[in-house]
The first five atom37 places (N, CA, C, CB, O) and aatype in JSON, in Angstrom:
{
  "aatype": [12, 2, 9, 5, 9, 13, 7, 11, 15, 11, 4, 13, 3, 16, 1, 11, 0, 6, 1, 18, 13, 11, 6, 1, 7, 9, 1, 13, 5, 1, 9, 3, 10, 14, 1, 13, 7, 12, 15, 1, 7, 6, 10, 0, 7, 19, 11, 0, 0, 19, 7, 7, 10, 3, 0, 10, 9, 3, 6, 11, 15, 14, 3, 0, 10, 10, 10, 1, 18, 10, 0, 8, 6, 0, 3, 1, 6, 0, 11, 10, 10, 6, 2, 14, 11, 10, 10, 1, 16, 14, 9, 19, 1, 2, 7, 1, 5, 0, 16, 19, 7, 18, 1, 14, 6, 9, 17, 11, 16, 17, 6],
  "atom_mask": [
    [1, 1, 1, 1, 1],
    [1, 1, 1, 1, 1],
    [1, 1, 1, 1, 1],
    [1, 1, 1, 1, 1],
    [1, 1, 1, 1, 1],
    [1, 1, 1, 1, 1],
    [1, 1, 1, 0, 1],
    [1, 1, 1, 1, 1],
    [1, 1, 1, 1, 1],
    [1, 1, 1, 1, 1],
    [1, 1, 1, 1, 1],
    [1, 1, 1, 1, 1],
    [1, 1, 1, 1, 1],
    [1, 1, 1, 1, 1],
    [1, 1, 1, 1, 1],
    [1, 1, 1, 1, 1],
    [1, 1, 1, 1, 1],
    [1, 1, 1, 1, 1],
    [1, 1, 1, 1, 1],
    [1, 1, 1, 1, 1],
    [1, 1, 1, 1, 1],
    [1, 1, 1, 1, 1],
    [1, 1, 1, 1, 1],
    [1, 1, 1, 1, 1],
    [1, 1, 1, 0, 1],
    [1, 1, 1, 1, 1],
    [1, 1, 1, 1, 1],
    [1, 1, 1, 1, 1],
    [1, 1, 1, 1, 1],
    [1, 1, 1, 1, 1],
    [1, 1, 1, 1, 1],
    [1, 1, 1, 1, 1],
    [1, 1, 1, 1, 1],
    [1, 1, 1, 1, 1],
    [1, 1, 1, 1, 1],
    [1, 1, 1, 1, 1],
    [1, 1, 1, 0, 1],
    [1, 1, 1, 1, 1],
    [1, 1, 1, 1, 1],
    [1, 1, 1, 1, 1],
    [1, 1, 1, 0, 1],
    [1, 1, 1, 1, 1],
    [1, 1, 1, 1, 1],
    [1, 1, 1, 1, 1],
    [1, 1, 1, 0, 1],
    [1, 1, 1, 1, 1],
    [1, 1, 1, 1, 1],
    [1, 1, 1, 1, 1],
    [1, 1, 1, 1, 1],
    [1, 1, 1, 1, 1],
    [1, 1, 1, 0, 1],
    [1, 1, 1, 0, 1],
    [1, 1, 1, 1, 1],
    [1, 1, 1, 1, 1],
    [1, 1, 1, 1, 1],
    [1, 1, 1, 1, 1],
    [1, 1, 1, 1, 1],
    [1, 1, 1, 1, 1],
    [1, 1, 1, 1, 1],
    [1, 1, 1, 1, 1],
    [1, 1, 1, 1, 1],
    [1, 1, 1, 1, 1],
    [1, 1, 1, 1, 1],
    [1, 1, 1, 1, 1],
    [1, 1, 1, 1, 1],
    [1, 1, 1, 1, 1],
    [1, 1, 1, 1, 1],
    [1, 1, 1, 1, 1],
    [1, 1, 1, 1, 1],
    [1, 1, 1, 1, 1],
    [1, 1, 1, 1, 1],
    [1, 1, 1, 1, 1],
    [1, 1, 1, 1, 1],
    [1, 1, 1, 1, 1],
    [1, 1, 1, 1, 1],
    [1, 1, 1, 1, 1],
    [1, 1, 1, 1, 1],
    [1, 1, 1, 1, 1],
    [1, 1, 1, 1, 1],
    [1, 1, 1, 1, 1],
    [1, 1, 1, 1, 1],
    [1, 1, 1, 1, 1],
    [1, 1, 1, 1, 1],
    [1, 1, 1, 1, 1],
    [1, 1, 1, 1, 1],
    [1, 1, 1, 1, 1],
    [1, 1, 1, 1, 1],
    [1, 1, 1, 1, 1],
    [1, 1, 1, 1, 1],
    [1, 1, 1, 1, 1],
    [1, 1, 1, 1, 1],
    [1, 1, 1, 1, 1],
    [1, 1, 1, 1, 1],
    [1, 1, 1, 1, 1],
    [1, 1, 1, 0, 1],
    [1, 1, 1, 1, 1],
    [1, 1, 1, 1, 1],
    [1, 1, 1, 1, 1],
    [1, 1, 1, 1, 1],
    [1, 1, 1, 1, 1],
    [1, 1, 1, 0, 1],
    [1, 1, 1, 1, 1],
    [1, 1, 1, 1, 1],
    [1, 1, 1, 1, 1],
    [1, 1, 1, 1, 1],
    [1, 1, 1, 1, 1],
    [1, 1, 1, 1, 1],
    [1, 1, 1, 1, 1],
    [1, 1, 1, 1, 1],
    [1, 1, 1, 1, 1],
    [1, 1, 1, 1, 1]
  ],
  "atom_positions": [
    [[0.79, -1.13, 0.0], [-0.04, 0.12, 0.11], [0.91, 1.28, -0.02], [-0.87, 0.21, 1.5], [1.93, 1.35, 0.66]],
    [[0.52, 2.26, -1.0], [1.4, 3.4, -0.91], [0.3, 4.68, -0.72], [2.43, 3.52, -2.34], [-0.29, 5.27, -1.62]],
    [[0.22, 4.89, 0.5], [-0.79, 5.91, 0.97], [-0.25, 7.32, 0.99], [-1.28, 5.56, 2.37], [0.75, 7.48, 1.7]],
    [[-0.7, 8.31, 0.38], [-0.5, 9.8, 0.29], [-1.67, 10.48, 1.0], [-0.42, 10.31, -1.24], [-2.83, 10.25, 0.66]],
    [[-1.36, 11.35, 2.04], [-2.4, 12.21, 2.39], [-2.2, 13.53, 2.14], [-2.7, 12.1, 3.63], [-1.27, 14.11, 2.71]],
    [[-2.92, 14.1, 1.37], [-2.94, 15.6, 1.13], [-3.63, 16.28, 2.08], [-3.49, 15.97, -0.12], [-4.76, 15.81, 2.26]],
    [[-3.34, 17.27, 2.77], [-4.11, 17.83, 3.8], [-3.47, 19.16, 4.25], [0.0, 0.0, 0.0], [-2.36, 19.56, 3.91]],
    [[-4.35, 19.79, 5.09], [-4.1, 21.06, 5.69], [-3.7, 20.91, 7.1], [-5.27, 21.93, 5.58], [-4.46, 20.2, 7.75]],
    [[-2.55, 21.47, 7.83], [-2.31, 21.4, 9.14], [-3.56, 21.74, 10.16], [-1.19, 22.27, 9.33], [-3.77, 20.98, 11.1]],
    [[-4.2, 22.63, 9.98], [-5.24, 22.67, 10.88], [-6.64, 21.97, 10.58], [-5.42, 23.98, 11.09], [-7.6, 22.1, 11.34]],
    [[-6.67, 21.29, 9.51], [-7.85, 20.48, 9.38], [-8.06, 19.42, 10.21], [-7.94, 20.01, 8.23], [-7.17, 18.58, 10.33]],
    [[-9.27, 19.3, 10.91], [-9.55, 18.21, 11.9], [-9.71, 16.67, 11.09], [-11.03, 18.65, 12.76], [-9.24, 15.6, 11.48]],
    [[-10.41, 16.89, 9.99], [-10.42, 15.72, 9.03], [-9.05, 15.22, 8.76], [-11.09, 16.1, 7.69], [-8.85, 14.03, 8.99]],
    [[-8.22, 15.83, 8.39], [-6.86, 15.52, 8.12], [-6.18, 14.8, 9.31], [-6.13, 16.79, 7.77], [-5.72, 13.67, 9.16]],
    [[-6.12, 15.44, 10.48], [-5.54, 14.81, 11.63], [-6.3, 13.5, 11.86], [-5.58, 15.75, 12.89], [-5.56, 12.58, 12.22]],
    [[-7.63, 13.17, 11.75], [-8.26, 12.11, 11.93], [-7.65, 11.05, 10.87], [-9.71, 12.4, 11.85], [-7.24, 9.96, 11.27]],
    [[-7.62, 11.38, 9.66], [-6.95, 10.36, 8.73], [-5.62, 9.95, 8.93], [-6.95, 10.81, 7.46], [-5.32, 8.81, 8.59]],
    [[-4.78, 10.71, 9.44], [-3.48, 10.69, 9.79], [-3.52, 9.29, 10.9], [-2.99, 12.3, 10.45], [-2.98, 8.18, 10.81]],
    [[-4.4, 9.87, 11.94], [-4.67, 8.8, 13.2], [-5.23, 7.45, 12.51], [-5.94, 9.43, 14.43], [-4.78, 6.37, 12.9]],
    [[-5.98, 7.48, 11.72], [-6.71, 6.15, 11.28], [-5.59, 5.17, 10.74], [-7.88, 6.43, 10.04], [-5.55, 3.97, 11.04]],
    [[-4.66, 5.84, 9.89], [-3.58, 5.04, 9.39], [-2.32, 4.75, 10.42], [-3.08, 5.76, 8.14], [-1.73, 3.67, 10.34]],
    [[-2.01, 5.55, 11.21], [-1.2, 5.3, 12.47], [-1.56, 4.21, 13.28], [-1.23, 6.38, 13.3], [-0.78, 3.32, 13.62]],
    [[-2.76, 4.28, 13.59], [-3.55, 3.13, 14.43], [-3.52, 1.8, 13.92], [-5.0, 3.42, 14.54], [-3.76, 0.84, 14.66]],
    [[-3.25, 1.67, 12.73], [-3.43, 0.28, 11.98], [-2.05, 0.14, 11.46], [-4.64, 0.22, 10.71], [-1.87, -0.69, 10.57]],
    [[-1.04, 0.85, 11.91], [0.42, 0.54, 11.31], [0.77, 0.51, 9.94], [0.0, 0.0, 0.0], [1.57, -0.24, 9.38]],
    [[-0.14, 1.7, 9.33], [0.18, 1.68, 8.04], [0.78, 2.9, 7.48], [-0.89, 1.34, 7.36], [0.25, 4.0, 7.67]],
    [[1.78, 2.78, 6.84], [2.83, 3.78, 6.6], [2.22, 4.98, 5.51], [4.23, 2.93, 5.96], [1.74, 4.61, 4.44]],
    [[2.26, 6.16, 5.8], [1.74, 7.08, 4.73], [2.82, 8.22, 4.3], [0.38, 7.79, 5.28], [3.87, 8.25, 4.94]],
    [[2.66, 8.98, 3.46], [3.17, 10.17, 3.2], [2.24, 11.27, 3.38], [3.67, 10.17, 1.99], [1.25, 11.37, 2.66]],
    [[2.51, 12.12, 4.33], [1.84, 13.46, 4.42], [2.36, 14.55, 3.61], [1.88, 13.92, 5.73], [3.53, 14.91, 3.58]],
    [[1.27, 15.12, 2.87], [1.7, 16.35, 2.02], [0.9, 17.65, 2.51], [1.38, 16.07, 0.36], [-0.32, 17.73, 2.65]],
    [[1.78, 18.59, 2.72], [0.96, 19.8, 3.2], [0.54, 20.37, 1.95], [1.76, 20.9, 4.13], [1.41, 20.59, 1.11]],
    [[-0.72, 20.67, 1.7], [-1.43, 20.8, 0.63], [-1.24, 22.49, 0.18], [-2.94, 20.27, 0.98], [-0.93, 22.91, -0.94]],
    [[-1.52, 23.24, 1.36], [-1.34, 24.68, 1.05], [0.28, 25.02, 0.72], [-1.89, 25.57, 2.37], [0.53, 25.9, -0.11]],
    [[1.09, 24.48, 1.23], [2.39, 24.65, 0.89], [2.91, 23.92, -0.37], [3.13, 24.29, 1.98], [3.72, 24.48, -1.12]],
    [[2.53, 22.87, -0.58], [3.36, 22.2, -1.61], [2.24, 21.96, -3.08], [4.01, 20.55, -0.84], [2.67, 21.76, -4.22]],
    [[0.92, 22.03, -2.76], [-0.17, 21.87, -3.61], [-0.11, 20.45, -4.38], [0.0, 0.0, 0.0], [0.48, 19.47, -3.92]],
    [[-0.78, 20.47, -5.58], [-0.67, 19.04, -6.22], [-0.24, 19.4, -7.69], [-2.2, 18.1, -6.15], [-0.38, 20.53, -8.17]],
    [[0.31, 18.29, -8.39], [0.7, 18.47, -9.76], [-0.76, 18.26, -10.66], [1.97, 17.33, -10.15], [-1.81, 17.76, -10.27]],
    [[-0.47, 18.75, -11.81], [-1.54, 18.76, -12.84], [-1.81, 17.08, -12.73], [-0.99, 19.44, -14.53], [-2.96, 16.69, -12.51]],
    [[-0.82, 16.23, -12.87], [-1.29, 14.82, -12.93], [-1.85, 14.21, -11.82], [0.0, 0.0, 0.0], [-2.54, 13.21, -12.02]],
    [[-1.7, 14.6, -10.71], [-2.05, 14.25, -9.54], [-3.64, 14.57, -9.34], [-1.12, 14.91, -8.58], [-4.49, 13.72, -9.1]],
    [[-3.86, 15.86, -9.48], [-5.24, 16.37, -9.73], [-6.03, 15.61, -10.62], [-5.22, 17.67, -10.24], [-7.17, 15.21, -10.37]],
    [[-5.27, 15.4, -11.87], [-6.15, 14.41, -12.94], [-6.49, 13.1, -12.34], [-5.31, 14.04, -14.34], [-7.64, 12.69, -12.53]],
    [[-5.63, 12.33, -11.62], [-5.99, 11.06, -11.03], [-6.89, 11.1, -10.18], [0.0, 0.0, 0.0], [-7.76, 10.23, -10.28]],
    [[-6.98, 11.99, -9.17], [-7.79, 12.09, -8.04], [-9.07, 12.4, -8.57], [-7.32, 13.07, -7.05], [-10.06, 11.79, -8.16]],
    [[-9.17, 13.42, -9.57], [-10.46, 13.83, -10.11], [-11.09, 12.62, -10.66], [-10.35, 14.94, -11.18], [-12.26, 12.41, -10.34]],
    [[-10.46, 11.75, -11.48], [-10.96, 10.6, -12.17], [-11.42, 9.62, -11.17], [-9.93, 10.0, -13.08], [-12.44, 8.98, -11.43]],
    [[-10.75, 9.43, -9.98], [-11.06, 8.53, -9.11], [-12.22, 8.7, -8.11], [-10.0, 8.35, -8.52], [-12.79, 7.75, -7.57]],
    [[-12.54, 10.17, -7.9], [-13.74, 10.41, -7.01], [-14.99, 10.93, -7.8], [-13.37, 11.46, -5.89], [-16.05, 11.18, -7.24]],
    [[-14.76, 11.11, -9.34], [-16.08, 11.34, -9.94], [-16.11, 12.67, -10.55], [0.0, 0.0, 0.0], [-17.12, 12.95, -11.19]],
    [[-15.07, 13.62, -10.45], [-15.27, 14.71, -11.07], [-14.78, 15.88, -10.13], [0.0, 0.0, 0.0], [-14.78, 15.78, -8.91]],
    [[-14.39, 16.96, -10.8], [-13.91, 18.2, -9.9], [-14.74, 18.53, -8.98], [-13.68, 19.41, -10.58], [-14.29, 18.76, -7.86]],
    [[-16.12, 18.65, -9.22], [-16.89, 19.17, -8.12], [-16.79, 18.5, -6.66], [-18.26, 19.11, -8.57], [-17.07, 19.16, -5.66]],
    [[-16.48, 17.46, -6.61], [-16.13, 16.63, -5.26], [-14.99, 17.04, -4.62], [-15.92, 15.16, -5.48], [-14.85, 16.83, -3.42]],
    [[-13.9, 17.76, -5.49], [-12.87, 18.17, -4.79], [-12.79, 19.53, -4.2], [-11.91, 17.97, -5.49], [-11.83, 19.86, -3.5]],
    [[-13.91, 20.44, -4.52], [-13.97, 21.83, -4.09], [-14.4, 21.97, -2.7], [-14.86, 22.61, -4.95], [-15.53, 21.58, -2.41]],
    [[-13.65, 22.46, -1.83], [-14.16, 23.0, -0.57], [-15.25, 23.87, -0.4], [-13.26, 23.58, -0.03], [-14.93, 25.05, -0.54]],
    [[-16.33, 23.7, -0.16], [-17.54, 24.6, -0.29], [-17.57, 25.66, 0.84], [-18.89, 23.74, -0.24], [-18.36, 26.6, 0.79]],
    [[-16.66, 25.5, 1.87], [-16.42, 26.27, 2.94], [-15.57, 27.44, 2.46], [-15.8, 25.48, 4.03], [-15.73, 28.52, 3.03]],
    [[-14.8, 27.35, 1.6], [-13.71, 28.16, 1.38], [-14.44, 29.48, 0.79], [-12.59, 27.43, 0.41], [-15.48, 29.45, 0.13]],
    [[-13.72, 30.61, 1.11], [-14.57, 31.9, 0.57], [-14.5, 32.06, -0.99], [-13.98, 33.33, 1.24], [-15.37, 32.74, -1.53]],
    [[-13.62, 31.55, -1.66], [-13.63, 31.65, -3.01], [-14.09, 30.62, -3.92], [-12.54, 31.91, -3.31], [-13.83, 30.62, -5.12]],
    [[-14.86, 29.65, -3.25], [-15.34, 28.41, -3.78], [-16.58, 28.89, -4.8], [-15.84, 27.36, -2.5], [-16.82, 28.35, -5.88]],
    [[-17.21, 29.86, -4.29], [-18.35, 30.35, -5.12], [-17.64, 30.78, -6.58], [-19.17, 31.7, -4.32], [-18.13, 30.33, -7.62]],
    [[-16.75, 31.45, -6.6], [-16.07, 31.86, -7.76], [-15.73, 30.81, -8.79], [-14.93, 32.48, -7.37], [-15.81, 31.06, -9.99]],
    [[-15.34, 29.61, -8.29], [-15.2, 28.45, -9.08], [-16.36, 28.1, -9.93], [-14.9, 27.39, -8.25], [-16.2, 27.74, -11.1]],
    [[-17.54, 28.19, -9.35], [-18.83, 27.67, -9.92], [-19.04, 28.55, -11.01], [-20.06, 27.64, -8.93], [-19.55, 28.03, -12.0]],
    [[-18.8, 29.7, -11.07], [-18.82, 30.65, -12.02], [-18.01, 30.54, -13.39], [-18.44, 31.7, -11.37], [-18.33, 31.04, -14.47]],
    [[-16.96, 29.81, -13.09], [-15.98, 29.61, -14.33], [-16.65, 28.54, -15.13], [-14.38, 29.14, -13.9], [-17.1, 27.5, -14.65]],
    [[-16.68, 28.93, -16.58], [-17.55, 28.25, -17.54], [-16.71, 26.89, -17.69], [-17.8, 29.14, -19.03], [-17.25, 25.83, -17.38]],
    [[-15.56, 26.92, -18.09], [-14.75, 25.73, -18.44], [-14.12, 24.96, -17.33], [-13.7, 26.13, -19.32], [-13.68, 25.52, -16.32]],
    [[-14.08, 23.6, -17.53], [-13.67, 22.95, -16.56], [-12.04, 23.01, -16.3], [-14.19, 21.69, -16.79], [-11.52, 22.71, -15.23]],
    [[-11.35, 23.43, -17.43], [-10.0, 23.61, -17.56], [-9.6, 24.81, -16.78], [-9.63, 23.72, -18.96], [-8.55, 24.72, -16.15]],
    [[-10.26, 25.88, -16.71], [-10.12, 27.05, -15.96], [-10.27, 26.88, -14.47], [-11.07, 28.0, -16.43], [-9.56, 27.47, -13.66]],
    [[-11.36, 25.9, -14.11], [-11.44, 25.46, -12.58], [-10.09, 24.82, -12.17], [-12.7, 24.33, -12.3], [-9.45, 25.18, -11.18]],
    [[-9.73, 23.89, -12.96], [-8.5, 22.84, -12.54], [-7.33, 24.02, -12.48], [-8.1, 21.35, -13.9], [-6.66, 24.02, -11.45]],
    [[-7.09, 24.84, -13.28], [-6.04, 25.94, -13.32], [-6.19, 26.76, -11.85], [-6.32, 27.0, -14.73], [-5.2, 27.0, -11.17]],
    [[-7.42, 27.14, -11.5], [-7.59, 27.88, -10.4], [-7.32, 27.07, -9.15], [-8.88, 28.44, -10.41], [-6.81, 27.66, -8.19]],
    [[-7.65, 25.61, -9.04], [-7.4, 24.71, -8.06], [-5.94, 24.54, -7.76], [-7.99, 23.5, -8.42], [-5.48, 24.52, -6.61]],
    [[-5.1, 24.38, -9.06], [-3.79, 24.21, -9.01], [-3.0, 25.55, -8.59], [-3.4, 23.67, -10.31], [-1.89, 25.56, -8.06]],
    [[-3.71, 26.6, -8.89], [-2.99, 27.81, -8.38], [-3.28, 28.28, -7.04], [-3.24, 28.9, -9.21], [-2.51, 29.05, -6.46]],
    [[-4.6, 27.76, -6.39], [-4.86, 27.9, -5.15], [-5.37, 26.71, -4.2], [-5.67, 28.84, -5.19], [-6.51, 26.59, -3.74]],
    [[-4.32, 25.91, -4.01], [-4.76, 24.55, -3.27], [-5.53, 24.77, -2.13], [-3.6, 23.68, -2.79], [-6.16, 23.79, -1.74]],
    [[-5.64, 25.78, -1.52], [-6.54, 26.16, -0.28], [-8.04, 25.89, -0.65], [-6.36, 27.8, 0.15], [-8.89, 25.7, 0.22]],
    [[-8.34, 25.88, -2.06], [-9.79, 25.62, -2.39], [-10.18, 24.08, -2.48], [-10.12, 26.3, -3.76], [-11.32, 23.72, -2.77]],
    [[-9.14, 23.21, -2.2], [-9.36, 21.75, -2.34], [-9.84, 21.3, -1.0], [-8.05, 20.95, -2.81], [-9.35, 21.74, 0.04]],
    [[-10.9, 20.32, -1.03], [-11.54, 19.79, 0.21], [-10.46, 18.71, 0.85], [-13.06, 19.07, -0.17], [-9.94, 17.84, 0.15]],
    [[-10.22, 18.86, 2.06], [-9.21, 17.94, 2.67], [-9.98, 16.85, 3.84], [-7.99, 18.96, 3.44], [-10.99, 17.11, 4.49]],
    [[-9.29, 15.77, 3.87], [-7.97, 15.32, 3.21], [-8.37, 14.7, 1.99], [-7.08, 14.3, 4.08], [-9.52, 14.3, 1.8]],
    [[-7.38, 14.6, 1.11], [-7.47, 13.77, -0.07], [-6.38, 12.8, 0.06], [-7.4, 14.56, -1.39], [-5.2, 13.17, 0.05]],
    [[-6.76, 11.43, 0.18], [-6.08, 10.29, 0.48], [-5.95, 9.45, -0.79], [-6.77, 9.58, 1.59], [-6.96, 9.05, -1.38]],
    [[-4.62, 9.16, -1.27], [-4.44, 8.24, -2.33], [-3.72, 6.98, -2.07], [-3.8, 8.86, -3.31], [-2.8, 6.82, -1.27]],
    [[-4.37, 5.98, -2.97], [-3.72, 4.82, -2.72], [-3.37, 4.33, -4.32], [-4.7, 3.78, -1.76], [-4.12, 3.58, -4.94]],
    [[-2.49, 4.71, -4.71], [-2.08, 4.16, -6.34], [-3.22, 4.95, -7.13], [0.0, 0.0, 0.0], [-3.18, 6.18, -7.08]],
    [[-4.1, 4.4, -7.76], [-5.09, 5.0, -8.64], [-6.24, 5.35, -7.78], [-5.51, 4.06, -9.8], [-6.91, 6.34, -8.07]],
    [[-6.52, 4.63, -6.76], [-7.76, 4.93, -5.99], [-7.33, 6.23, -5.14], [-8.26, 3.6, -5.0], [-6.2, 6.55, -4.76]],
    [[-8.48, 6.83, -4.97], [-8.43, 8.13, -4.2], [-9.98, 8.38, -3.2], [-8.22, 9.46, -5.47], [-11.06, 7.88, -3.5]],
    [[-9.76, 9.19, -2.07], [-10.95, 9.6, -1.45], [-10.86, 10.96, -1.2], [-11.25, 8.89, -0.27], [-9.72, 11.43, -1.2]],
    [[-11.95, 11.81, -0.94], [-11.84, 13.27, -0.54], [-12.7, 13.1, 0.69], [-12.4, 14.45, -1.7], [-13.74, 12.45, 0.67]],
    [[-12.15, 13.8, 1.93], [-12.8, 13.83, 3.13], [-12.33, 12.56, 4.06], [0.0, 0.0, 0.0], [-11.4, 11.83, 3.72]],
    [[-12.97, 12.41, 5.08], [-12.7, 11.36, 6.11], [-13.57, 10.24, 5.65], [-13.02, 11.81, 7.67], [-14.79, 10.31, 5.78]],
    [[-13.01, 9.24, 5.14], [-13.65, 7.85, 4.53], [-13.18, 6.63, 4.84], [-13.59, 7.77, 3.18], [-12.68, 5.9, 3.99]],
    [[-13.32, 6.24, 6.32], [-12.44, 4.99, 6.72], [-13.23, 3.79, 6.23], [-12.14, 4.86, 8.4], [-12.65, 2.71, 6.14]],
    [[-14.74, 3.93, 5.86], [-15.25, 2.75, 5.1], [-14.74, 2.45, 3.97], [-16.46, 2.8, 4.84], [-14.79, 1.24, 3.71]],
    [[-14.22, 3.18, 3.11], [-13.55, 2.97, 1.71], [-11.97, 2.59, 2.26], [-13.64, 4.56, 0.58], [-11.44, 1.66, 1.66]],
    [[-11.31, 3.13, 3.16], [-9.86, 2.9, 3.52], [-9.9, 1.52, 3.91], [-9.24, 3.87, 4.68], [-8.96, 0.88, 3.45]],
    [[-10.75, 0.81, 4.67], [-10.84, -0.36, 5.16], [-10.68, -1.41, 3.91], [-12.14, -0.43, 5.95], [-10.11, -2.47, 4.12]],
    [[-11.18, -1.11, 2.63], [-11.26, -2.1, 1.59], [-9.88, -1.89, 0.96], [-12.53, -1.91, 0.56], [-9.52, -2.71, 0.12]],
    [[-9.19, -1.04, 1.24], [-7.62, -0.91, 0.58], [-6.58, -1.98, 1.48], [-6.94, 0.98, 0.77], [-5.63, -2.54, 0.95]],
    [[-6.9, -2.13, 2.76], [-6.17, -2.89, 3.45], [-5.81, -4.51, 3.0], [-6.81, -2.79, 4.62], [-5.08, -5.2, 3.72]]
  ]
}
């Protein structure tokens, strides 16, 4: 298993996800999303795994409404890459599989 957790340091769900994997002795790589962001390829892979770009947008973010008004999906992707704080966290990847948010019911199937 090759787990990556993209998250924000002050995000409660990110800390819960990290604790979930630590308690089970599963090694993971933590990526500070606001600091390092995601590559275009990583974003495309996660988008495909979770069923679209809308699942990745953090509705609580002040700029999330702006993304809804961008007509083209490519423009929304560019905005998310430019400002990773707009992404909902945690984003947990296991190879080609990915989840957004705290989803232990799905992570159990990865073990």
